[in-house]
Amino acid sequence: MAPNFVPKRLTNSLLLSVLVISLYLAEAANLKETQLSLYFQDISAHGNPNATVIPVAGIAGKAWTFTQFGTVYVTDDYITETADPNSPEVGRGQGMYVTAGLDGLNSHVTLSIVFTNKEYSGSTLQIQGVSKQFEPVREVAVVAGTGKFRFARGYATFETHFLDIPTQYSVIRCNVTVQHY
């Protein structure tokens, strides 16, 4: 009896595996790809009441700067459709940056893009990874999403579109490519 039981069980296991893989592939075929270009309006001036990026922690006795290892920043940038700060707001960029490289060249980014516009209102994209601060184009992973971006996976690139050093105002272009359901 045992010799007949093993092949039957193996066959059932194989059929179940094929069924699960088929269902997964069928769902994967339903993935949508979305590409977005967004503009973060970034005011980094410490002490400025309109600042959207501020340092909140760092190494005691050291200046809290973008290049000082251990400096933690929080951000709540408004995000617009175009580089013009007066263009329609589509969301907020809320999260943290930590200068994570001893040499000050890399920061670790944990950021939520919280959409407030009509099409994606209430949806979010979660961004996480190392940003090479002084590279012209910085790429990080999109690791999750909610709402219209449920189960999102992909990547985002950030590049400085405009920078005014005296006022510490910049416009950061963010190109996002995600696959989602």
PDB file of C-alpha atoms in Angstrom:
ATOM      1  CA  MET A   1       0.000   0.000   0.000  1.00  0.00           C
ATOM      2  CA  ALA A   2       2.799   2.432   0.821  1.00  0.00           C
ATOM      3  CA  PRO A   3       4.367   2.307  -2.670  1.00  0.00           C
ATOM      4  CA  ASN A   4       1.095   3.579  -4.256  1.00  0.00           C
ATOM      5  CA  PHE A   5       0.630   6.295  -1.620  1.00  0.00           C
ATOM      6  CA  VAL A   6       3.970   8.089  -2.289  1.00  0.00           C
ATOM      7  CA  PRO A   7       3.450   8.681  -6.048  1.00  0.00           C
ATOM      8  CA  LYS A   8      -0.144   9.818  -5.443  1.00  0.00           C
ATOM      9  CA  ARG A   9       0.958  12.291  -2.778  1.00  0.00           C
ATOM     10  CA  LEU A  10       3.814  13.525  -4.973  1.00  0.00           C
ATOM     11  CA  THR A  11       1.425  13.984  -7.896  1.00  0.00           C
ATOM     12  CA  ASN A  12      -1.046  15.929  -5.736  1.00  0.00           C
ATOM     13  CA  SER A  13       1.759  18.141  -4.394  1.00  0.00           C
ATOM     14  CA  LEU A  14       3.002  18.806  -7.911  1.00  0.00           C
ATOM     15  CA  LEU A  15      -0.495  19.687  -9.135  1.00  0.00           C
ATOM     16  CA  LEU A  16      -1.030  22.024  -6.189  1.00  0.00           C
ATOM     17  CA  SER A  17       2.307  23.735  -6.878  1.00  0.00           C
ATOM     18  CA  VAL A  18       1.421  24.215 -10.554  1.00  0.00           C
ATOM     19  CA  LEU A  19      -1.958  25.668  -9.566  1.00  0.00           C
ATOM     20  CA  VAL A  20      -0.414  28.147  -7.110  1.00  0.00           C
ATOM     21  CA  ILE A  21       2.227  29.257  -9.617  1.00  0.00           C
ATOM     22  CA  SER A  22      -0.423  29.651 -12.339  1.00  0.00           C
ATOM     23  CA  LEU A  23      -2.576  31.816 -10.088  1.00  0.00           C
ATOM     24  CA  TYR A  24       0.431  33.949  -9.146  1.00  0.00           C
ATOM     25  CA  LEU A  25       1.408  34.445 -12.797  1.00  0.00           C
ATOM     26  CA  ALA A  26      -2.179  35.308 -13.717  1.00  0.00           C
ATOM     27  CA  GLU A  27      -2.230  37.992 -10.999  1.00  0.00           C
ATOM     28  CA  ALA A  28       1.196  39.284 -12.083  1.00  0.00           C
ATOM     29  CA  ALA A  29      -0.207  39.784 -15.581  1.00  0.00           C
ATOM     30  CA  ASN A  30      -2.736  42.233 -14.068  1.00  0.00           C
ATOM     31  CA  LEU A  31      -0.005  44.577 -12.803  1.00  0.00           C
ATOM     32  CA  LYS A  32      -0.228  48.166 -13.994  1.00  0.00           C
ATOM     33  CA  GLU A  33       2.809  50.361 -14.561  1.00  0.00           C
ATOM     34  CA  THR A  34       2.583  54.021 -13.611  1.00  0.00           C
ATOM     35  CA  GLN A  35       5.181  56.692 -14.300  1.00  0.00           C
ATOM     36  CA  LEU A  36       4.998  60.040 -12.523  1.00  0.00           C
ATOM     37  CA  SER A  37       7.076  63.217 -12.516  1.00  0.00           C
ATOM     38  CA  LEU A  38       6.700  65.197  -9.304  1.00  0.00           C
ATOM     39  CA  TYR A  39       8.416  68.308  -7.949  1.00  0.00           C
ATOM     40  CA  PHE A  40       9.365  68.616  -4.281  1.00  0.00           C
ATOM     41  CA  GLN A  41       9.425  72.247  -3.081  1.00  0.00           C
ATOM     42  CA  ASP A  42      12.202  72.091  -0.482  1.00  0.00           C
ATOM     43  CA  ILE A  43      13.081  74.828   2.037  1.00  0.00           C
ATOM     44  CA  SER A  44      16.041  73.735   4.163  1.00  0.00           C
ATOM     45  CA  ALA A  45      16.727  76.954   6.047  1.00  0.00           C
ATOM     46  CA  HIS A  46      17.091  76.137   9.748  1.00  0.00           C
ATOM     47  CA  GLY A  47      15.212  78.737  11.762  1.00  0.00           C
ATOM     48  CA  ASN A  48      13.025  79.744   8.826  1.00  0.00           C
ATOM     49  CA  PRO A  49       9.379  79.402   9.936  1.00  0.00           C
ATOM     50  CA  ASN A  50       8.530  78.132   6.426  1.00  0.00           C
ATOM     51  CA  ALA A  51      11.231  75.439   6.450  1.00  0.00           C
ATOM     52  CA  THR A  52      10.098  72.064   5.160  1.00  0.00           C
ATOM     53  CA  VAL A  53      13.317  70.220   6.093  1.00  0.00           C
ATOM     54  CA  ILE A  54      14.851  70.629   9.556  1.00  0.00           C
ATOM     55  CA  PRO A  55      17.567  68.847  11.523  1.00  0.00           C
ATOM     56  CA  VAL A  56      16.197  67.234  14.678  1.00  0.00           C
ATOM     57  CA  ALA A  57      19.132  65.211  16.023  1.00  0.00           C
ATOM     58  CA  GLY A  58      22.840  64.747  15.612  1.00  0.00           C
ATOM     59  CA  ILE A  59      26.122  64.088  17.358  1.00  0.00           C
ATOM     60  CA  ALA A  60      26.608  66.310  20.413  1.00  0.00           C
ATOM     61  CA  GLY A  61      29.226  68.979  19.829  1.00  0.00           C
ATOM     62  CA  LYS A  62      29.103  68.640  16.026  1.00  0.00           C
ATOM     63  CA  ALA A  63      27.309  70.864  13.544  1.00  0.00           C
ATOM     64  CA  TRP A  64      24.067  69.306  12.301  1.00  0.00           C
ATOM     65  CA  THR A  65      24.606  69.449   8.545  1.00  0.00           C
ATOM     66  CA  PHE A  66      23.761  67.324   5.503  1.00  0.00           C
ATOM     67  CA  THR A  67      27.364  66.077   5.431  1.00  0.00           C
ATOM     68  CA  GLN A  68      27.815  65.353   9.156  1.00  0.00           C
ATOM     69  CA  PHE A  69      27.472  61.640   9.938  1.00  0.00           C
ATOM     70  CA  GLY A  70      24.556  60.966  12.288  1.00  0.00           C
ATOM     71  CA  THR A  71      22.490  64.054  11.512  1.00  0.00           C
ATOM     72  CA  VAL A  72      18.760  63.311  11.313  1.00  0.00           C
ATOM     73  CA  TYR A  73      16.375  65.498   9.314  1.00  0.00           C
ATOM     74  CA  VAL A  74      12.604  65.411   9.083  1.00  0.00           C
ATOM     75  CA  THR A  75      10.782  66.706   6.049  1.00  0.00           C
ATOM     76  CA  ASP A  76       7.308  67.723   4.976  1.00  0.00           C
ATOM     77  CA  ASP A  77       7.821  69.138   1.472  1.00  0.00           C
ATOM     78  CA  TYR A  78       4.869  70.089  -0.633  1.00  0.00           C
ATOM     79  CA  ILE A  79       4.861  68.378  -4.017  1.00  0.00           C
ATOM     80  CA  THR A  80       3.636  70.119  -7.159  1.00  0.00           C
ATOM     81  CA  GLU A  81       2.764  69.158 -10.748  1.00  0.00           C
ATOM     82  CA  THR A  82       5.544  71.310 -12.228  1.00  0.00           C
ATOM     83  CA  ALA A  83       8.697  73.019 -10.999  1.00  0.00           C
ATOM     84  CA  ASP A  84       6.725  76.240 -10.476  1.00  0.00           C
ATOM     85  CA  PRO A  85       5.925  76.507  -6.743  1.00  0.00           C
ATOM     86  CA  ASN A  86       2.546  78.030  -7.700  1.00  0.00           C
ATOM     87  CA  SER A  87       1.490  75.018  -9.767  1.00  0.00           C
ATOM     88  CA  PRO A  88      -1.170  72.716  -8.285  1.00  0.00           C
ATOM     89  CA  GLU A  89      -0.124  70.733  -5.229  1.00  0.00           C
ATOM     90  CA  VAL A  90      -0.417  66.973  -5.728  1.00  0.00           C
ATOM     91  CA  GLY A  91       0.796  65.804  -2.340  1.00  0.00           C
ATOM     92  CA  ARG A  92       3.327  65.938   0.473  1.00  0.00           C
ATOM     93  CA  GLY A  93       6.734  64.332   0.872  1.00  0.00           C
ATOM     94  CA  GLN A  94       6.895  63.327   4.537  1.00  0.00           C
ATOM     95  CA  GLY A  95       9.718  61.397   6.153  1.00  0.00           C
ATOM     96  CA  MET A  96      13.294  61.357   7.394  1.00  0.00           C
ATOM     97  CA  TYR A  97      16.824  61.610   6.064  1.00  0.00           C
ATOM     98  CA  VAL A  98      19.790  60.396   8.078  1.00  0.00           C
ATOM     99  CA  THR A  99      23.352  61.173   7.045  1.00  0.00           C
ATOM    100  CA  ALA A 100      24.463  57.555   7.158  1.00  0.00           C
ATOM    101  CA  GLY A 101      27.881  57.617   5.467  1.00  0.00           C
ATOM    102  CA  LEU A 102      30.875  58.331   7.697  1.00  0.00           C
ATOM    103  CA  ASP A 103      32.206  60.478   4.860  1.00  0.00           C
ATOM    104  CA  GLY A 104      28.891  62.378   4.665  1.00  0.00           C
ATOM    105  CA  LEU A 105      28.254  61.375   1.061  1.00  0.00           C
ATOM    106  CA  ASN A 106      25.265  59.100   1.631  1.00  0.00           C
ATOM    107  CA  SER A 107      22.000  59.580   3.434  1.00  0.00           C
ATOM    108  CA  HIS A 108      19.383  56.975   4.260  1.00  0.00           C
ATOM    109  CA  VAL A 109      15.948  58.071   3.076  1.00  0.00           C
ATOM    110  CA  THR A 110      12.615  56.921   4.472  1.00  0.00           C
ATOM    111  CA  LEU A 111       9.903  58.911   2.747  1.00  0.00           C
ATOM    112  CA  SER A 112       6.161  58.714   2.149  1.00  0.00           C
ATOM    113  CA  ILE A 113       4.649  60.455  -0.838  1.00  0.00           C
ATOM    114  CA  VAL A 114       1.147  61.251   0.397  1.00  0.00           C
ATOM    115  CA  PHE A 115      -1.107  62.186  -2.518  1.00  0.00           C
ATOM    116  CA  THR A 116      -3.744  64.870  -2.005  1.00  0.00           C
ATOM    117  CA  ASN A 117      -4.851  65.532  -5.586  1.00  0.00           C
ATOM    118  CA  LYS A 118      -8.128  64.221  -6.996  1.00  0.00           C
ATOM    119  CA  GLU A 119      -6.797  61.298  -9.035  1.00  0.00           C
ATOM    120  CA  TYR A 120      -4.658  59.690  -6.309  1.00  0.00           C
ATOM    121  CA  SER A 121      -6.027  61.363  -3.156  1.00  0.00           C
ATOM    122  CA  GLY A 122      -5.379  59.245  -0.071  1.00  0.00           C
ATOM    123  CA  SER A 123      -2.923  56.955  -1.860  1.00  0.00           C
ATOM    124  CA  THR A 124       0.727  56.746  -0.825  1.00  0.00           C
ATOM    125  CA  LEU A 125       4.081  55.536  -2.098  1.00  0.00           C
ATOM    126  CA  GLN A 126       6.777  54.446   0.355  1.00  0.00           C
ATOM    127  CA  ILE A 127      10.382  55.188  -0.601  1.00  0.00           C
ATOM    128  CA  GLN A 128      13.409  53.798   1.180  1.00  0.00           C
ATOM    129  CA  GLY A 129      17.111  53.438   0.542  1.00  0.00           C
ATOM    130  CA  VAL A 130      20.497  55.063   0.313  1.00  0.00           C
ATOM    131  CA  SER A 131      20.668  58.376  -1.524  1.00  0.00           C
ATOM    132  CA  LYS A 132      24.086  59.398  -2.822  1.00  0.00           C
ATOM    133  CA  GLN A 133      23.639  63.045  -1.877  1.00  0.00           C
ATOM    134  CA  PHE A 134      26.030  64.642  -4.339  1.00  0.00           C
ATOM    135  CA  GLU A 135      25.242  62.568  -7.428  1.00  0.00           C
ATOM    136  CA  PRO A 136      23.303  64.442 -10.120  1.00  0.00           C
ATOM    137  CA  VAL A 137      20.652  61.684 -10.176  1.00  0.00           C
ATOM    138  CA  ARG A 138      19.913  59.684  -7.042  1.00  0.00           C
ATOM    139  CA  GLU A 139      17.954  56.421  -7.273  1.00  0.00           C
ATOM    140  CA  VAL A 140      16.069  54.810  -4.400  1.00  0.00           C
ATOM    141  CA  ALA A 141      13.557  51.978  -4.130  1.00  0.00           C
ATOM    142  CA  VAL A 142       9.796  52.295  -3.989  1.00  0.00           C
ATOM    143  CA  VAL A 143       9.046  49.514  -1.528  1.00  0.00           C
ATOM    144  CA  ALA A 144       5.283  49.781  -1.010  1.00  0.00           C
ATOM    145  CA  GLY A 145       2.130  51.716  -1.690  1.00  0.00           C
ATOM    146  CA  THR A 146      -1.463  52.109  -0.577  1.00  0.00           C
ATOM    147  CA  GLY A 147      -4.756  53.014  -2.217  1.00  0.00           C
ATOM    148  CA  LYS A 148      -4.350  53.216  -6.001  1.00  0.00           C
ATOM    149  CA  PHE A 149      -0.733  52.089  -5.533  1.00  0.00           C
ATOM    150  CA  ARG A 150      -1.471  48.999  -3.446  1.00  0.00           C
ATOM    151  CA  PHE A 151       1.501  46.575  -3.429  1.00  0.00           C
ATOM    152  CA  ALA A 152       3.641  49.040  -5.413  1.00  0.00           C
ATOM    153  CA  ARG A 153       7.212  48.116  -6.259  1.00  0.00           C
ATOM    154  CA  GLY A 154       9.610  50.136  -8.336  1.00  0.00           C
ATOM    155  CA  TYR A 155      12.111  52.941  -8.177  1.00  0.00           C
ATOM    156  CA  ALA A 156      12.325  56.702  -7.942  1.00  0.00           C
ATOM    157  CA  THR A 157      15.028  59.057  -9.132  1.00  0.00           C
ATOM    158  CA  PHE A 158      15.669  62.443  -7.567  1.00  0.00           C
ATOM    159  CA  GLU A 159      17.541  65.280  -9.241  1.00  0.00           C
ATOM    160  CA  THR A 160      18.008  68.891  -8.250  1.00  0.00           C
ATOM    161  CA  HIS A 161      16.067  70.981 -10.753  1.00  0.00           C
ATOM    162  CA  PHE A 162      16.726  74.343  -9.064  1.00  0.00           C
ATOM    163  CA  LEU A 163      18.898  75.429  -6.130  1.00  0.00           C
ATOM    164  CA  ASP A 164      19.178  78.856  -4.487  1.00  0.00           C
ATOM    165  CA  ILE A 165      21.935  78.536  -1.878  1.00  0.00           C
ATOM    166  CA  PRO A 166      21.384  81.886  -0.070  1.00  0.00           C
ATOM    167  CA  THR A 167      17.734  81.061   0.695  1.00  0.00           C
ATOM    168  CA  GLN A 168      18.314  77.278   0.885  1.00  0.00           C
ATOM    169  CA  TYR A 169      15.347  76.776  -1.417  1.00  0.00           C
ATOM    170  CA  SER A 170      15.444  73.999  -3.969  1.00  0.00           C
ATOM    171  CA  VAL A 171      13.152  72.189  -6.344  1.00  0.00           C
ATOM    172  CA  ILE A 172      13.791  68.462  -6.558  1.00  0.00           C
ATOM    173  CA  ARG A 173      12.398  66.570  -9.534  1.00  0.00           C
ATOM    174  CA  CYS A 174      11.250  63.052  -8.657  1.00  0.00           C
ATOM    175  CA  ASN A 175      10.564  60.545 -11.430  1.00  0.00           C
ATOM    176  CA  VAL A 176       8.715  57.479 -10.176  1.00  0.00           C
ATOM    177  CA  THR A 177       8.169  54.196 -12.003  1.00  0.00           C
ATOM    178  CA  VAL A 178       6.060  51.636 -10.158  1.00  0.00           C
ATOM    179  CA  GLN A 179       4.174  48.455 -10.839  1.00  0.00           C
ATOM    180  CA  HIS A 180       1.032  47.935  -8.782  1.00  0.00           C
ATOM    181  CA  TYR A 181      -2.439  46.376  -8.808  1.00  0.00           C
TER     182      TYR A 181
END
